[in-house]
Coordinates of C-alpha atoms in Angstrom, one line a residue:
M1 CA 13.8 -0.2 -13.7
R2 CA 14.8 3.3 -12.7
Q3 CA 14.0 6.1 -15.3
N4 CA 15.8 9.4 -15.0
A5 CA 14.4 12.7 -16.1
S6 CA 17.7 14.6 -16.2
H7 CA 17.8 17.0 -19.0
G8 CA 21.0 15.3 -20.2
N9 CA 19.2 11.9 -20.6
N10 CA 17.8 11.5 -24.1
T11 CA 16.4 8.0 -23.6
V12 CA 12.8 7.7 -24.7
C13 CA 10.9 4.9 -23.1
E14 CA 8.5 2.7 -25.2
T15 CA 4.9 3.8 -25.0
A16 CA 3.6 0.7 -27.0
V17 CA 3.9 -3.1 -26.6
N18 CA 3.3 -5.2 -29.7
G19 CA 1.8 -2.1 -31.3
Q20 CA -0.6 -1.5 -28.5
P21 CA -0.3 1.8 -26.6
V22 CA 0.5 1.3 -22.8
P23 CA 0.1 3.7 -19.9
H24 CA 2.9 6.2 -19.5
L25 CA 3.8 9.7 -18.2
I26 CA 5.0 12.5 -20.4
L27 CA 7.4 15.1 -19.2
H28 CA 7.4 18.2 -21.5
T29 CA 10.8 19.9 -21.8
E30 CA 12.4 22.5 -24.0
S31 CA 14.4 19.8 -25.8
G32 CA 11.3 17.6 -26.4
N33 CA 9.1 15.1 -24.7
R34 CA 10.4 12.4 -22.4
Y35 CA 8.3 9.3 -21.5
F36 CA 8.1 7.1 -18.4
S37 CA 6.5 3.8 -19.2
L38 CA 4.0 2.4 -16.6
V39 CA 4.5 -1.3 -17.4
G40 CA 6.4 -4.1 -15.8
S41 CA 5.2 -3.4 -12.3
N42 CA 2.1 -2.2 -10.4
C43 CA 3.9 0.4 -8.3
W44 CA 6.1 3.3 -9.3
R45 CA 7.8 5.8 -6.9
V46 CA 8.5 9.3 -7.9
G47 CA 11.1 11.6 -6.3
R48 CA 14.5 13.3 -6.3
G49 CA 16.4 10.4 -4.8
D50 CA 18.2 7.8 -6.9
D51 CA 16.2 5.0 -5.3
N52 CA 12.9 6.0 -7.0
N53 CA 11.6 4.5 -10.2
F54 CA 11.2 7.9 -11.8
V55 CA 14.0 10.3 -10.8
L56 CA 13.1 14.0 -11.2
P57 CA 16.0 16.5 -10.6
D58 CA 13.9 19.2 -9.1
R59 CA 15.0 20.8 -5.8
W60 CA 11.4 21.5 -4.9
I61 CA 10.6 17.8 -5.1
S62 CA 11.1 15.6 -2.0
R63 CA 13.5 12.6 -2.0
N64 CA 10.5 10.2 -2.0
H65 CA 7.7 12.4 -3.2
A66 CA 4.8 10.3 -4.5
L67 CA 3.6 6.9 -5.6
L68 CA 1.6 5.7 -8.6
Q69 CA -0.2 2.4 -8.2
Q70 CA -2.1 0.3 -10.6
M71 CA -4.9 -1.9 -9.2
E72 CA -6.0 -5.2 -10.7
T73 CA -9.0 -3.4 -12.2
G74 CA -6.6 -1.4 -14.3
D75 CA -7.2 1.9 -12.4
F76 CA -4.3 4.1 -11.4
Y77 CA -3.9 5.9 -8.1
L78 CA -1.7 8.7 -7.1
I79 CA -0.5 8.8 -3.5
D80 CA 1.5 11.6 -2.0
L81 CA 4.2 10.3 0.4
G82 CA 4.2 13.2 2.8
S83 CA 6.1 15.5 0.4
R84 CA 7.0 18.9 1.7
N85 CA 5.6 20.8 -1.2
G86 CA 2.7 18.5 -2.1
S87 CA 1.5 16.6 -5.1
F88 CA -1.2 18.2 -7.4
V89 CA -3.6 16.7 -10.0
N90 CA -4.9 19.3 -12.5
G91 CA -3.8 22.0 -10.1
R92 CA -5.5 20.6 -7.0
R93 CA -3.5 19.3 -4.1
V94 CA -4.2 15.8 -3.2
S95 CA -4.3 14.7 0.5
V96 CA -5.6 11.2 0.0
P97 CA -5.1 8.6 -2.8
V98 CA -6.9 9.8 -5.9
T99 CA -7.9 7.9 -9.1
L100 CA -6.2 9.2 -12.2
Q101 CA -7.9 9.8 -15.6
S102 CA -6.0 9.8 -18.9
G103 CA -4.9 13.3 -19.7
D104 CA -4.5 14.4 -16.0
R105 CA -1.7 16.9 -15.2
L106 CA 0.4 15.8 -12.3
T107 CA 2.6 18.4 -10.7
F108 CA 5.5 17.7 -8.3
G109 CA 7.4 20.7 -7.2
Q110 CA 8.0 22.7 -10.3
T111 CA 7.8 19.7 -12.6
E112 CA 4.6 18.8 -14.5
L113 CA 3.9 15.5 -16.2
E114 CA 0.9 14.3 -18.2
F115 CA -0.6 11.0 -17.4
F116 CA -1.7 8.9 -20.4
A117 CA -3.6 5.6 -20.1
P118 CA -5.6 4.5 -23.1
N119 CA -8.4 2.0 -22.5
L120 CA -8.0 1.7 -18.8
D121 CA -10.0 -1.4 -18.7
S122 CA -7.7 -3.2 -21.1
T123 CA -4.2 -1.7 -20.7
A124 CA -2.6 -5.1 -20.1
P125 CA -1.6 -6.8 -23.3
T126 CA -0.5 -10.3 -22.8
L127 CA 3.2 -10.8 -23.4
G128 CA 4.9 -14.0 -24.6
N129 CA 5.8 -16.7 -22.1
D130 CA 9.5 -16.1 -22.7
S131 CA 9.2 -12.4 -21.7
Q132 CA 10.6 -11.3 -18.3
E133 CA 7.9 -8.6 -18.1
F134 CA 4.4 -9.0 -16.6
T135 CA 1.8 -6.5 -16.8
A136 CA 0.0 -5.1 -13.8
T137 CA -3.2 -6.9 -14.6
A138 CA -1.6 -10.3 -15.1
T139 CA -3.8 -13.3 -14.6
L140 CA -3.9 -14.6 -11.0
H141 CA -3.3 -18.3 -11.3
V142 CA -1.4 -19.7 -8.3
R143 CA -3.2 -20.9 -5.2
R144 CA -1.1 -20.0 -2.1
L145 CA -1.4 -19.8 1.6
I146 CA -1.3 -16.2 2.6
S147 CA -1.8 -13.8 5.5
V148 CA -3.6 -10.6 4.7
L149 CA -3.3 -7.5 6.9
V150 CA -5.7 -4.5 6.6
V151 CA -5.0 -1.4 8.7
D152 CA -7.3 1.5 8.6
I153 CA -7.1 5.0 10.2
R154 CA -9.9 5.6 12.7
N155 CA -12.2 8.6 12.3
F156 CA -10.4 9.8 9.2
S157 CA -13.4 11.8 8.0
G158 CA -13.6 13.7 11.3
M159 CA -9.9 14.4 11.2
T160 CA -10.2 16.0 7.7
R161 CA -12.6 18.5 9.2
Q162 CA -10.3 19.5 12.0
I163 CA -6.9 20.1 10.5
D164 CA -5.5 22.1 7.6
E165 CA -5.5 20.5 4.2
K166 CA -1.7 20.8 3.8
V167 CA -1.1 19.3 7.2
L168 CA -3.5 16.5 6.4
S169 CA -1.7 15.7 3.2
E170 CA 1.7 15.6 5.0
V171 CA 0.3 13.4 7.8
I172 CA -1.4 10.9 5.5
G173 CA 1.6 10.8 3.1
T174 CA 4.0 10.2 6.0
W175 CA 1.7 7.5 7.4
F176 CA 1.6 5.7 4.0
R177 CA 5.4 6.0 3.6
C178 CA 6.2 4.8 7.1
A179 CA 3.7 2.0 6.9
G180 CA 5.3 0.8 3.7
D181 CA 8.7 0.8 5.3
I182 CA 7.6 -1.1 8.3
I183 CA 5.8 -3.7 6.3
R184 CA 8.8 -4.2 4.1
D185 CA 11.0 -4.5 7.2
Y186 CA 8.9 -7.5 8.3
G187 CA 8.9 -9.4 5.0
S188 CA 5.9 -8.2 3.1
W189 CA 4.9 -5.3 0.9
V190 CA 1.9 -2.9 0.6
D191 CA -0.4 -4.5 -1.9
K192 CA -2.9 -1.6 -1.9
Y193 CA -3.2 1.9 -0.6
I194 CA -6.9 2.6 -0.2
G195 CA -8.0 6.1 1.0
D196 CA -7.0 5.9 4.6
A197 CA -6.1 2.2 4.8
V198 CA -3.3 -0.1 3.6
M199 CA -3.4 -3.9 2.7
A200 CA -0.3 -6.1 3.1
V201 CA 0.1 -9.7 2.2
W202 CA 2.6 -12.3 3.5
I203 CA 2.9 -15.3 1.1
H204 CA 3.7 -18.5 3.0
G205 CA 5.3 -21.7 1.8
A206 CA 3.7 -24.9 0.8
Q207 CA 4.6 -26.6 4.1
G208 CA 2.7 -24.2 6.2
I209 CA 3.7 -21.2 8.3
S210 CA 6.6 -21.2 10.7
P211 CA 6.4 -19.6 14.1
D212 CA 9.0 -16.9 13.1
E213 CA 6.8 -15.9 10.1
M214 CA 3.8 -15.3 12.3
M215 CA 5.8 -13.5 14.9
R216 CA 7.0 -11.1 12.1
V217 CA 3.4 -10.4 11.3
A218 CA 2.6 -9.6 14.9
H219 CA 5.7 -7.3 15.3
A220 CA 4.7 -5.5 12.1
L221 CA 1.2 -4.9 13.5
S222 CA 2.7 -3.6 16.7
A223 CA 5.2 -1.3 14.9
L224 CA 2.4 0.1 12.7
H225 CA 0.5 1.0 15.9
K226 CA 3.4 2.7 17.6
M227 CA 4.4 4.7 14.5
T228 CA 0.8 5.9 14.0
S229 CA 0.3 6.8 17.7
Q230 CA 3.4 9.0 17.6
L231 CA 2.5 11.2 14.5
H232 CA 0.9 13.8 16.8
E233 CA 4.4 14.5 18.2
T234 CA 5.5 15.7 14.8
Y235 CA 2.4 17.3 13.4
P236 CA -0.2 19.7 15.0
L237 CA -3.0 17.1 15.5
P238 CA -5.8 17.5 17.9
A239 CA -5.2 14.0 19.3
P240 CA -3.2 10.8 18.6
I241 CA -4.2 9.0 15.5
R242 CA -5.8 5.5 16.1
I243 CA -5.9 2.6 13.7
G244 CA -7.8 -0.7 13.5
A245 CA -6.6 -3.9 12.0
G246 CA -8.0 -7.1 10.5
L247 CA -5.6 -10.0 10.0
N248 CA -6.7 -13.2 8.1
T249 CA -4.9 -16.3 7.0
G250 CA -6.0 -18.7 4.3
Y251 CA -5.7 -19.7 0.7
A252 CA -6.0 -17.2 -2.2
M253 CA -5.1 -16.8 -5.9
V254 CA -1.9 -14.9 -6.3
G255 CA 0.2 -13.8 -9.2
N256 CA 3.5 -12.1 -10.1
T257 CA 2.9 -8.7 -11.6
G258 CA 6.5 -7.6 -11.6
T259 CA 9.7 -8.2 -13.5
G260 CA 12.2 -11.0 -13.0
D261 CA 14.3 -9.1 -10.5
R262 CA 11.5 -7.1 -8.9
P263 CA 8.6 -9.4 -8.2
D264 CA 5.2 -7.9 -7.2
Y265 CA 2.4 -10.1 -6.1
T266 CA -1.3 -9.4 -5.6
A267 CA -3.9 -11.7 -4.0
L268 CA -7.6 -12.1 -4.7
G269 CA -10.3 -14.2 -3.0
D270 CA -12.4 -14.7 0.2
T271 CA -9.3 -14.6 2.4
V272 CA -8.7 -11.1 1.3
N273 CA -12.3 -10.0 1.5
A274 CA -12.6 -11.4 5.0
A275 CA -9.5 -9.4 6.2
F276 CA -11.3 -6.2 5.2
R277 CA -14.5 -7.3 6.9
L278 CA -12.6 -8.2 10.1
E279 CA -11.0 -4.8 10.2
S280 CA -14.5 -3.2 10.0
S281 CA -15.8 -5.5 12.7
T282 CA -13.3 -3.9 15.2
K283 CA -15.5 -0.9 15.4
Q284 CA -18.6 -3.0 16.3
I285 CA -16.8 -4.8 19.1
G286 CA -14.8 -1.9 20.4
M287 CA -11.4 -3.6 19.9
D288 CA -8.2 -2.7 17.9
I289 CA -7.5 -6.0 16.2
A290 CA -9.7 -8.8 14.8
L291 CA -8.1 -12.1 13.7
G292 CA -9.4 -14.9 11.6
E293 CA -9.6 -18.3 13.2
T294 CA -6.7 -19.7 11.2
T295 CA -4.5 -16.7 12.0
Y296 CA -5.3 -17.0 15.7
R297 CA -4.3 -20.7 15.7
Y298 CA -0.9 -20.0 14.0
L299 CA -0.2 -17.1 16.4
I300 CA -0.9 -19.4 19.4
E301 CA 1.4 -22.0 17.9
A302 CA 4.0 -19.3 17.5
G303 CA 3.9 -18.6 21.3
V304 CA 1.3 -15.8 21.6
K305 CA -0.5 -16.1 24.9
P306 CA -4.2 -17.0 24.4
E307 CA -5.3 -14.2 26.8
V308 CA -4.0 -11.5 24.3
F309 CA -7.0 -12.2 22.1
I310 CA -10.5 -13.1 23.2
P311 CA -13.2 -14.9 21.2
K312 CA -15.9 -12.8 19.7
T313 CA -18.8 -13.5 17.4
V314 CA -19.3 -10.9 14.7
H315 CA -21.5 -10.5 11.7
L316 CA -19.4 -9.7 8.7
K317 CA -21.0 -7.8 5.8
G318 CA -21.7 -10.1 2.9
Y319 CA -21.6 -13.3 5.0
D320 CA -24.7 -15.1 5.8
L321 CA -23.6 -16.8 9.0
P322 CA -22.0 -15.2 12.1
T323 CA -18.2 -15.4 12.1
Q324 CA -15.8 -16.4 15.0
T325 CA -13.0 -13.9 15.4
Y326 CA -10.4 -13.4 18.1
A327 CA -10.1 -9.8 19.1
G328 CA -7.5 -7.8 21.1
L329 CA -6.0 -4.4 22.0
F330 CA -2.7 -3.0 20.8
A331 CA -1.7 -2.4 24.4
D332 CA -2.0 -6.2 25.2
L333 CA -0.2 -7.2 22.0
D334 CA 2.6 -4.7 22.7
T335 CA 2.9 -5.8 26.3
F336 CA 3.3 -9.5 25.2
L337 CA 5.9 -8.8 22.5
Q338 CA 7.9 -6.7 24.8
S339 CA 8.0 -9.6 27.4
T340 CA 9.4 -11.9 24.8
Q341 CA 12.3 -9.7 23.9
V342 CA 15.6 -10.7 25.4

């Protein structure tokens, strides 16, 4: 639901459910406080444009300025989306996603809000079964076949030492925003923003995965690489930014954490964990992409040439036995996808 902070809007959003306080933002104005409830989803976008969840009519705020995201742990993150004038927490500009604490002051443009989240470890009261609202920490209870993509910026720590903090904030914010747009264009959503990485999930049907579905995932991966590699053409970076990716397919527990007309799903389990480990393994083997065996099989069935990815044995952190992965380079994937376009 879109909530508008226009001074002419006197709507006060509920800050309690069944008598229990829930997370919210407070906007202090001369005519009194206005409240933005942080329930009913796990992701809220802030900006000047009407397509945001929280619309702030401040000319110093970008159209799509920042994002608040709640994890399944209950923690809230603030992510700047490459805004021109930056996002600030307690007066400090943020250049990477930061964890919020109750009472933090969030500044966008010339607008300041207070973040309030009582009992962060238990801010998700269970609503009745007939309610259309689901809290962001709803129980994960459906076992589904999914594909998990984890994309991570290479040498991010080194980059933070080489470029100005303001430029860094704009670059990372732009990357998050563009990555989210690309992933949505190819049928998924960003489940998590984590420091210098994003995680996306594709939920497949009970009958398996169609070739078209897998090719959408492959095209999303290629588009993410192209977008990232072109950022140095817009920003004063010492070199093009590189990314690594882990892609894994399998079963996981998923649940709807959104409202009836705005579903949000999150996933939990070994399939998700392995995707993160596969991404990390690309650094060991000097490749750009690492696939799980099931992902590789589905991609081959979808028409991807076997030579695009080669078998590698890797030792994933937390796994006792060596793991078989199929690794490749973005250049080879891009070449193959271009050859399939009519």
